[in-house]
Amino acid sequence: MISPVVQQPRRTDERAVPRPGERITRDAYGRPITYLRISLTDRCNLRCVYCMPAHGMKFAPREELLTDEELLTIVRAAARIGFSRLRLTGGEPTVRPGLVELVRAMAAIPGVEDISMTTNGLLLERLAHDLAAAGLRRINISLDTLDPERYRIMTRGGRIEKVFAGIAAAEDAGLRPIKLNAVVVRGLNDHEVPALAGLTLERPWQVRFIEVMPLEGVADVHDAGLVTSAEMRARIEEVFGPLEEVEAPLSDPARVFRIRGAQGTLGFISPVSEPFCAFCNRIRLTADGKLRLCLLRSDEVDIRELVRRGASEEELIERIRAAVWRKPWGHGLREGDRRTGRGMSQIGG
């Protein structure tokens, strides 16, 4: 069933103190925050039109990026206070050197129960089995079109056959369920929505349709190209008939449906038209060591400086708790606030 819109509750005035033995961190609205999305790098081997501008992209100097040990130090602290789920993002996480060993080290941290990754899939053919053996559980792969030439245009040079080879390798390695992310942009790939949905007829995949967002450097793509989830669903139903709703956890940003008789499912992620802020359970760690409290707001908390001056784990925990506490109720798109401050590759998708 589609998640209901929930009115913003009153923010509490005092920091919640966990009960003895409780491993959970809540924000000021009472939401449990248990999911840490970790950007491993701001670099990428593609330049997708909805993610990076065609020119002028600036990457952080390598000395500003978290080292493996700094990253693991932060994850150990976060895991102690209830962050049990990790998702590795970028940029493109597979271009980070030593990725397999980093996943292995994360999987060994007490309290970490699930590690997943979002990737463009280009390097998965050679990495999937090693990542699965190291402890990666699940994977999301970007696939915005089924047309090789359009894929090249949207990614500014990518080869779609490498993506399908990566999908096959991920399935063979047991990284299931496979989820395919499609950012839909009017005039580029919106006419392919039914064809992409059709991938679920014979395969147990979830194709996830994502509304394009007005992030730094690509806000013009959003302004000209937004296709709402309601319009996407209508286009699919014109071809396949009424969609069946599928129950999903409230914390899942996707509203899930199924084409009647299909093996797989469809997810619709609607940050613009149907915000899911009420059930948000995540914060992000950028590659340069900032805790990003909301994808579409610029507020960040520096944790790298604490790590680099040798702070204790208790100090790190206190900084993380304080960051979670000031997590906003939601983004400000409906109020006209589009000051995201960074692009997707810099934040971590």
Short mmCIF file of C-alpha atoms in Angstrom, two decimals:
data_model
loop_
_atom_site.label_atom_id
_atom_site.label_comp_id
_atom_site.label_asym_id
_atom_site.label_seq_id
_atom_site.Cartn_x
_atom_site.Cartn_y
_atom_site.Cartn_z
CA MET A 1 0.00 0.00 0.00
CA ILE A 2 1.30 3.51 -0.81
CA SER A 3 2.82 5.16 2.23
CA PRO A 4 0.57 7.87 3.66
CA VAL A 5 1.70 11.46 3.93
CA VAL A 6 2.46 12.06 7.59
CA GLN A 7 2.25 15.53 9.10
CA GLN A 8 5.49 16.78 10.62
CA PRO A 9 5.41 16.08 14.37
CA ARG A 10 6.63 18.51 16.98
CA ARG A 11 10.38 18.42 17.48
CA THR A 12 11.28 17.41 21.03
CA ASP A 13 13.41 19.79 23.06
CA GLU A 14 15.69 17.37 24.85
CA ARG A 15 18.08 14.81 23.44
CA ALA A 16 16.70 11.32 23.89
CA VAL A 17 18.85 9.31 26.25
CA PRO A 18 19.01 5.62 25.27
CA ARG A 19 17.98 3.15 27.91
CA PRO A 20 20.77 1.01 29.34
CA GLY A 21 21.74 -1.57 26.74
CA GLU A 22 19.68 0.05 23.97
CA ARG A 23 21.53 0.17 20.65
CA ILE A 24 19.54 2.70 18.72
CA THR A 25 19.89 6.34 17.70
CA ARG A 26 16.83 8.51 17.15
CA ASP A 27 16.47 11.97 15.72
CA ALA A 28 14.51 14.77 17.36
CA TYR A 29 11.29 13.53 15.75
CA GLY A 30 11.64 10.05 17.19
CA ARG A 31 12.66 8.33 13.95
CA PRO A 32 15.18 5.49 14.47
CA ILE A 33 18.23 6.15 12.27
CA THR A 34 19.87 2.83 11.52
CA TYR A 35 21.06 3.13 7.91
CA LEU A 36 24.36 4.73 6.87
CA ARG A 37 24.97 5.41 3.18
CA ILE A 38 28.72 5.72 2.63
CA SER A 39 30.26 7.47 -0.35
CA LEU A 40 33.58 5.78 -1.05
CA THR A 41 34.69 8.32 -3.63
CA ASP A 42 33.46 11.37 -5.52
CA ARG A 43 35.03 10.00 -8.72
CA CYS A 44 33.10 8.12 -11.38
CA ASN A 45 33.87 6.38 -14.67
CA LEU A 46 30.70 7.89 -16.20
CA ARG A 47 29.29 11.42 -16.45
CA CYS A 48 25.51 10.90 -16.35
CA VAL A 49 23.46 13.91 -17.42
CA TYR A 50 21.33 13.96 -14.23
CA CYS A 51 24.33 13.59 -11.93
CA MET A 52 27.25 15.68 -13.24
CA PRO A 53 27.48 18.78 -15.41
CA ALA A 54 29.13 18.33 -18.81
CA HIS A 55 31.97 20.67 -17.87
CA GLY A 56 33.58 22.16 -14.79
CA MET A 57 33.23 19.18 -12.43
CA LYS A 58 35.70 19.53 -9.55
CA PHE A 59 36.81 16.55 -7.48
CA ALA A 60 38.17 16.70 -3.93
CA PRO A 61 41.95 16.39 -3.55
CA ARG A 62 42.76 12.83 -2.52
CA GLU A 63 44.17 13.96 0.82
CA GLU A 64 40.72 15.27 1.73
CA LEU A 65 39.07 11.87 1.23
CA LEU A 66 38.74 9.42 4.10
CA THR A 67 41.32 6.65 4.17
CA ASP A 68 40.23 3.05 4.67
CA GLU A 69 41.19 3.11 8.35
CA GLU A 70 39.44 6.44 8.97
CA LEU A 71 36.32 5.10 7.31
CA LEU A 72 36.39 1.90 9.34
CA THR A 73 36.89 3.89 12.54
CA ILE A 74 33.69 5.85 11.82
CA VAL A 75 31.74 2.71 10.90
CA ARG A 76 32.80 0.98 14.13
CA ALA A 77 31.52 3.93 16.16
CA ALA A 78 28.26 4.10 14.19
CA ALA A 79 27.66 0.35 14.54
CA ARG A 80 27.87 0.65 18.33
CA ILE A 81 24.85 2.94 18.34
CA GLY A 82 22.57 0.98 16.06
CA PHE A 83 23.70 1.64 12.50
CA SER A 84 23.25 -1.93 11.34
CA ARG A 85 22.80 -1.35 7.60
CA LEU A 86 25.45 0.09 5.28
CA ARG A 87 25.12 1.03 1.62
CA LEU A 88 28.26 1.81 -0.37
CA THR A 89 27.88 4.54 -2.99
CA GLY A 90 29.92 7.12 -4.86
CA GLY A 91 30.60 8.61 -7.32
CA GLU A 92 31.17 5.08 -8.42
CA PRO A 93 32.21 2.85 -5.49
CA THR A 94 33.86 0.18 -7.65
CA VAL A 95 36.60 2.61 -8.74
CA ARG A 96 37.89 2.85 -5.16
CA PRO A 97 41.13 0.85 -4.78
CA GLY A 98 40.95 -2.05 -2.33
CA LEU A 99 37.15 -2.21 -2.38
CA VAL A 100 36.91 -5.96 -1.72
CA GLU A 101 39.10 -5.81 1.39
CA LEU A 102 37.24 -2.75 2.63
CA VAL A 103 33.93 -4.65 2.35
CA ARG A 104 35.48 -7.61 4.17
CA ALA A 105 36.63 -5.35 7.01
CA MET A 106 33.20 -3.69 7.31
CA ALA A 107 31.42 -7.04 7.36
CA ALA A 108 33.56 -8.09 10.33
CA ILE A 109 32.52 -5.12 12.48
CA PRO A 110 30.16 -6.15 15.32
CA GLY A 111 26.69 -4.74 14.78
CA VAL A 112 26.92 -4.51 10.99
CA GLU A 113 24.18 -6.81 9.71
CA ASP A 114 23.79 -5.86 6.07
CA ILE A 115 26.06 -4.31 3.41
CA SER A 116 24.72 -3.35 0.00
CA MET A 117 26.03 -1.24 -2.86
CA THR A 118 24.77 1.06 -5.60
CA THR A 119 26.87 0.95 -8.77
CA ASN A 120 26.74 1.66 -12.48
CA GLY A 121 27.76 -1.97 -13.00
CA LEU A 122 30.60 -1.39 -15.47
CA LEU A 123 33.20 -3.18 -13.31
CA LEU A 124 30.93 -5.79 -11.74
CA GLU A 125 31.78 -8.57 -14.17
CA ARG A 126 35.19 -8.97 -12.53
CA LEU A 127 34.29 -7.85 -8.99
CA ALA A 128 30.91 -9.42 -8.18
CA HIS A 129 32.07 -12.82 -6.92
CA ASP A 130 34.87 -11.38 -4.78
CA LEU A 131 32.53 -8.79 -3.28
CA ALA A 132 29.94 -11.44 -2.42
CA ALA A 133 32.62 -13.61 -0.78
CA ALA A 134 33.78 -10.57 1.23
CA GLY A 135 30.32 -9.96 2.68
CA LEU A 136 28.35 -7.80 0.24
CA ARG A 137 24.72 -8.95 0.34
CA ARG A 138 22.75 -6.99 -2.26
CA ILE A 139 23.26 -4.64 -5.16
CA ASN A 140 21.49 -1.84 -7.04
CA ILE A 141 22.62 -1.23 -10.62
CA SER A 142 21.86 1.88 -12.66
CA LEU A 143 20.10 1.19 -15.96
CA ASP A 144 18.30 4.20 -17.37
CA THR A 145 17.67 2.89 -20.88
CA LEU A 146 17.72 -0.31 -22.93
CA ASP A 147 19.04 1.43 -26.04
CA PRO A 148 22.85 1.26 -26.43
CA GLU A 149 23.13 4.60 -28.20
CA ARG A 150 20.87 6.37 -25.73
CA TYR A 151 22.86 4.84 -22.88
CA ARG A 152 26.01 6.29 -24.42
CA ILE A 153 24.36 9.73 -24.62
CA MET A 154 22.90 9.71 -21.11
CA THR A 155 26.14 8.51 -19.52
CA ARG A 156 28.38 10.48 -21.87
CA GLY A 157 30.29 7.50 -23.17
CA GLY A 158 29.17 4.33 -21.33
CA ARG A 159 28.75 0.89 -22.92
CA ILE A 160 25.50 -0.84 -22.01
CA GLU A 161 26.84 -4.33 -22.74
CA LYS A 162 29.17 -3.97 -19.76
CA VAL A 163 26.17 -3.25 -17.52
CA PHE A 164 24.36 -6.41 -18.62
CA ALA A 165 27.54 -8.43 -18.09
CA GLY A 166 27.72 -6.96 -14.59
CA ILE A 167 24.08 -7.84 -13.89
CA ALA A 168 24.70 -11.43 -14.95
CA ALA A 169 27.80 -11.67 -12.76
CA ALA A 170 25.95 -10.23 -9.75
CA GLU A 171 23.14 -12.76 -10.16
CA ASP A 172 25.61 -15.61 -10.51
CA ALA A 173 27.41 -14.43 -7.36
CA GLY A 174 24.16 -14.49 -5.36
CA LEU A 175 23.85 -10.73 -4.90
CA ARG A 176 20.07 -10.85 -4.86
CA PRO A 177 17.56 -9.40 -5.21
CA ILE A 178 18.88 -7.43 -8.16
CA LYS A 179 17.47 -3.90 -8.21
CA LEU A 180 17.82 -1.77 -11.33
CA ASN A 181 17.67 2.00 -10.86
CA ALA A 182 16.30 4.13 -13.70
CA VAL A 183 16.32 7.92 -13.37
CA VAL A 184 13.61 9.09 -15.75
CA VAL A 185 14.18 12.33 -17.69
CA ARG A 186 11.56 13.75 -20.04
CA GLY A 187 12.76 13.84 -23.61
CA LEU A 188 15.56 11.36 -22.98
CA ASN A 189 14.20 8.06 -21.68
CA ASP A 190 10.64 8.66 -20.46
CA HIS A 191 9.22 6.81 -23.47
CA GLU A 192 11.13 3.69 -22.33
CA VAL A 193 9.38 3.38 -18.98
CA PRO A 194 7.06 0.55 -20.13
CA ALA A 195 9.94 -1.34 -21.77
CA LEU A 196 12.04 -1.09 -18.61
CA ALA A 197 9.06 -2.24 -16.54
CA GLY A 198 8.74 -5.21 -18.89
CA LEU A 199 12.11 -6.54 -17.64
CA THR A 200 10.26 -7.76 -14.55
CA LEU A 201 7.91 -10.05 -16.47
CA GLU A 202 10.38 -12.94 -16.77
CA ARG A 203 13.01 -11.97 -14.22
CA PRO A 204 12.78 -11.64 -10.40
CA TRP A 205 14.28 -8.15 -10.49
CA GLN A 206 12.95 -4.91 -9.09
CA VAL A 207 13.10 -2.04 -11.57
CA ARG A 208 13.10 1.20 -9.61
CA PHE A 209 11.97 4.39 -11.34
CA ILE A 210 13.43 7.53 -9.75
CA GLU A 211 12.27 11.10 -10.19
CA VAL A 212 15.08 13.38 -11.31
CA MET A 213 16.14 15.77 -8.53
CA PRO A 214 17.35 19.42 -8.65
CA LEU A 215 20.87 18.78 -7.39
CA GLU A 216 23.79 21.18 -7.69
CA GLY A 217 25.02 21.51 -11.27
CA VAL A 218 22.08 19.70 -12.89
CA ALA A 219 19.02 21.60 -11.61
CA ASP A 220 18.19 22.56 -15.20
CA VAL A 221 17.80 18.87 -16.06
CA HIS A 222 15.19 18.58 -13.29
CA ASP A 223 13.37 21.74 -14.35
CA ALA A 224 12.99 20.59 -17.94
CA GLY A 225 12.85 16.86 -17.40
CA LEU A 226 10.82 15.93 -14.30
CA VAL A 227 8.45 13.02 -14.88
CA THR A 228 6.41 12.23 -11.78
CA SER A 229 5.92 8.71 -10.49
CA ALA A 230 2.17 9.03 -11.08
CA GLU A 231 2.82 9.68 -14.76
CA MET A 232 5.24 6.75 -14.95
CA ARG A 233 2.70 4.40 -13.38
CA ALA A 234 0.03 5.60 -15.80
CA ARG A 235 2.29 4.91 -18.78
CA ILE A 236 3.00 1.39 -17.55
CA GLU A 237 -0.68 0.68 -16.93
CA GLU A 238 -1.53 1.77 -20.47
CA VAL A 239 0.58 -1.16 -21.69
CA PHE A 240 0.23 -3.80 -18.96
CA GLY A 241 -3.05 -2.99 -17.24
CA PRO A 242 -3.61 -2.08 -13.57
CA LEU A 243 -0.60 -2.58 -11.30
CA GLU A 244 -0.91 -4.58 -8.09
CA GLU A 245 0.35 -2.94 -4.93
CA VAL A 246 3.00 -4.86 -2.99
CA GLU A 247 3.59 -4.36 0.71
CA ALA A 248 7.03 -2.90 1.52
CA PRO A 249 8.71 -1.59 4.68
CA LEU A 250 7.77 2.03 5.40
CA SER A 251 11.48 2.92 5.53
CA ASP A 252 11.92 1.80 1.91
CA PRO A 253 11.83 4.94 -0.26
CA ALA A 254 10.21 2.96 -3.08
CA ARG A 255 6.48 2.41 -3.40
CA VAL A 256 6.32 -1.11 -4.77
CA PHE A 257 3.95 -2.56 -7.39
CA ARG A 258 3.79 -5.59 -9.65
CA ILE A 259 2.59 -6.15 -13.19
CA ARG A 260 0.00 -8.88 -12.90
CA GLY A 261 1.72 -12.25 -13.28
CA ALA A 262 5.25 -10.81 -13.35
CA GLN A 263 8.14 -12.48 -11.54
CA GLY A 264 9.66 -9.19 -10.44
CA THR A 265 8.39 -5.90 -9.04
CA LEU A 266 8.42 -2.18 -9.80
CA GLY A 267 9.57 0.47 -7.34
CA PHE A 268 8.73 4.17 -7.64
CA ILE A 269 10.98 6.60 -5.76
CA SER A 270 9.28 9.98 -5.64
CA PRO A 271 11.30 12.54 -3.65
CA VAL A 272 9.70 15.43 -5.54
CA SER A 273 6.03 14.48 -5.96
CA GLU A 274 5.45 11.98 -3.12
CA PRO A 275 8.11 12.65 -0.43
CA PHE A 276 8.85 9.80 1.97
CA CYS A 277 10.60 11.91 4.63
CA ALA A 278 8.30 10.73 7.45
CA PHE A 279 9.87 7.28 7.42
CA CYS A 280 13.47 8.23 6.60
CA ASN A 281 15.94 6.09 8.57
CA ARG A 282 19.25 7.21 7.06
CA ILE A 283 22.07 9.66 7.01
CA ARG A 284 24.99 9.83 4.60
CA LEU A 285 28.75 9.90 5.05
CA THR A 286 30.45 11.78 2.22
CA ALA A 287 33.79 10.68 0.82
CA ASP A 288 35.46 13.68 2.46
CA GLY A 289 34.13 12.84 5.91
CA LYS A 290 30.96 14.89 6.39
CA LEU A 291 27.74 13.51 7.82
CA ARG A 292 25.02 14.62 5.40
CA LEU A 293 21.71 14.68 7.25
CA CYS A 294 19.35 14.95 4.27
CA LEU A 295 20.14 14.31 0.61
CA LEU A 296 18.47 17.55 -0.53
CA ARG A 297 19.62 19.90 2.23
CA SER A 298 23.12 21.36 2.55
CA ASP A 299 23.47 20.90 6.33
CA GLU A 300 26.50 18.71 7.13
CA VAL A 301 28.51 17.77 10.21
CA ASP A 302 32.27 17.28 9.97
CA ILE A 303 33.51 14.03 11.45
CA ARG A 304 36.81 13.75 9.58
CA GLU A 305 38.48 16.37 11.73
CA LEU A 306 37.61 14.37 14.86
CA VAL A 307 39.11 11.20 13.42
CA ARG A 308 42.27 12.96 12.24
CA ARG A 309 43.00 14.49 15.61
CA GLY A 310 42.75 11.09 17.26
CA ALA A 311 39.40 11.46 19.02
CA SER A 312 38.17 8.56 21.09
CA GLU A 313 35.35 6.32 19.92
CA GLU A 314 33.12 7.86 22.57
CA GLU A 315 33.76 11.31 21.10
CA LEU A 316 32.90 10.02 17.64
CA ILE A 317 29.70 8.49 18.96
CA GLU A 318 28.71 11.77 20.57
CA ARG A 319 29.33 13.66 17.29
CA ILE A 320 27.24 11.13 15.34
CA ARG A 321 24.40 11.29 17.89
CA ALA A 322 24.46 15.09 17.77
CA ALA A 323 24.31 15.01 13.97
CA VAL A 324 21.38 12.60 13.95
CA TRP A 325 19.60 14.81 16.46
CA ARG A 326 19.64 17.80 14.12
CA LYS A 327 18.48 15.78 11.10
CA PRO A 328 15.68 17.81 9.50
CA TRP A 329 12.16 16.47 9.13
CA GLY A 330 12.48 16.61 5.36
CA HIS A 331 13.70 18.49 2.33
CA GLY A 332 12.40 21.91 1.35
CA LEU A 333 11.53 21.43 -2.31
CA ARG A 334 7.85 22.22 -1.84
CA GLU A 335 8.80 25.44 -0.05
CA GLY A 336 11.18 26.39 -2.86
CA ASP A 337 14.40 25.56 -1.00
CA ARG A 338 16.77 23.98 -3.52
CA ARG A 339 20.07 24.80 -1.84
CA THR A 340 21.58 21.32 -1.97
CA GLY A 341 25.14 22.67 -1.96
CA ARG A 342 26.62 19.64 -3.74
CA GLY A 343 25.97 17.32 -6.63
CA MET A 344 25.00 13.68 -6.29
CA SER A 345 28.49 12.34 -6.95
CA GLN A 346 29.84 14.50 -4.13
CA ILE A 347 27.11 13.54 -1.65
CA GLY A 348 26.79 9.83 -2.32
CA GLY A 349 23.63 8.55 -3.98
#
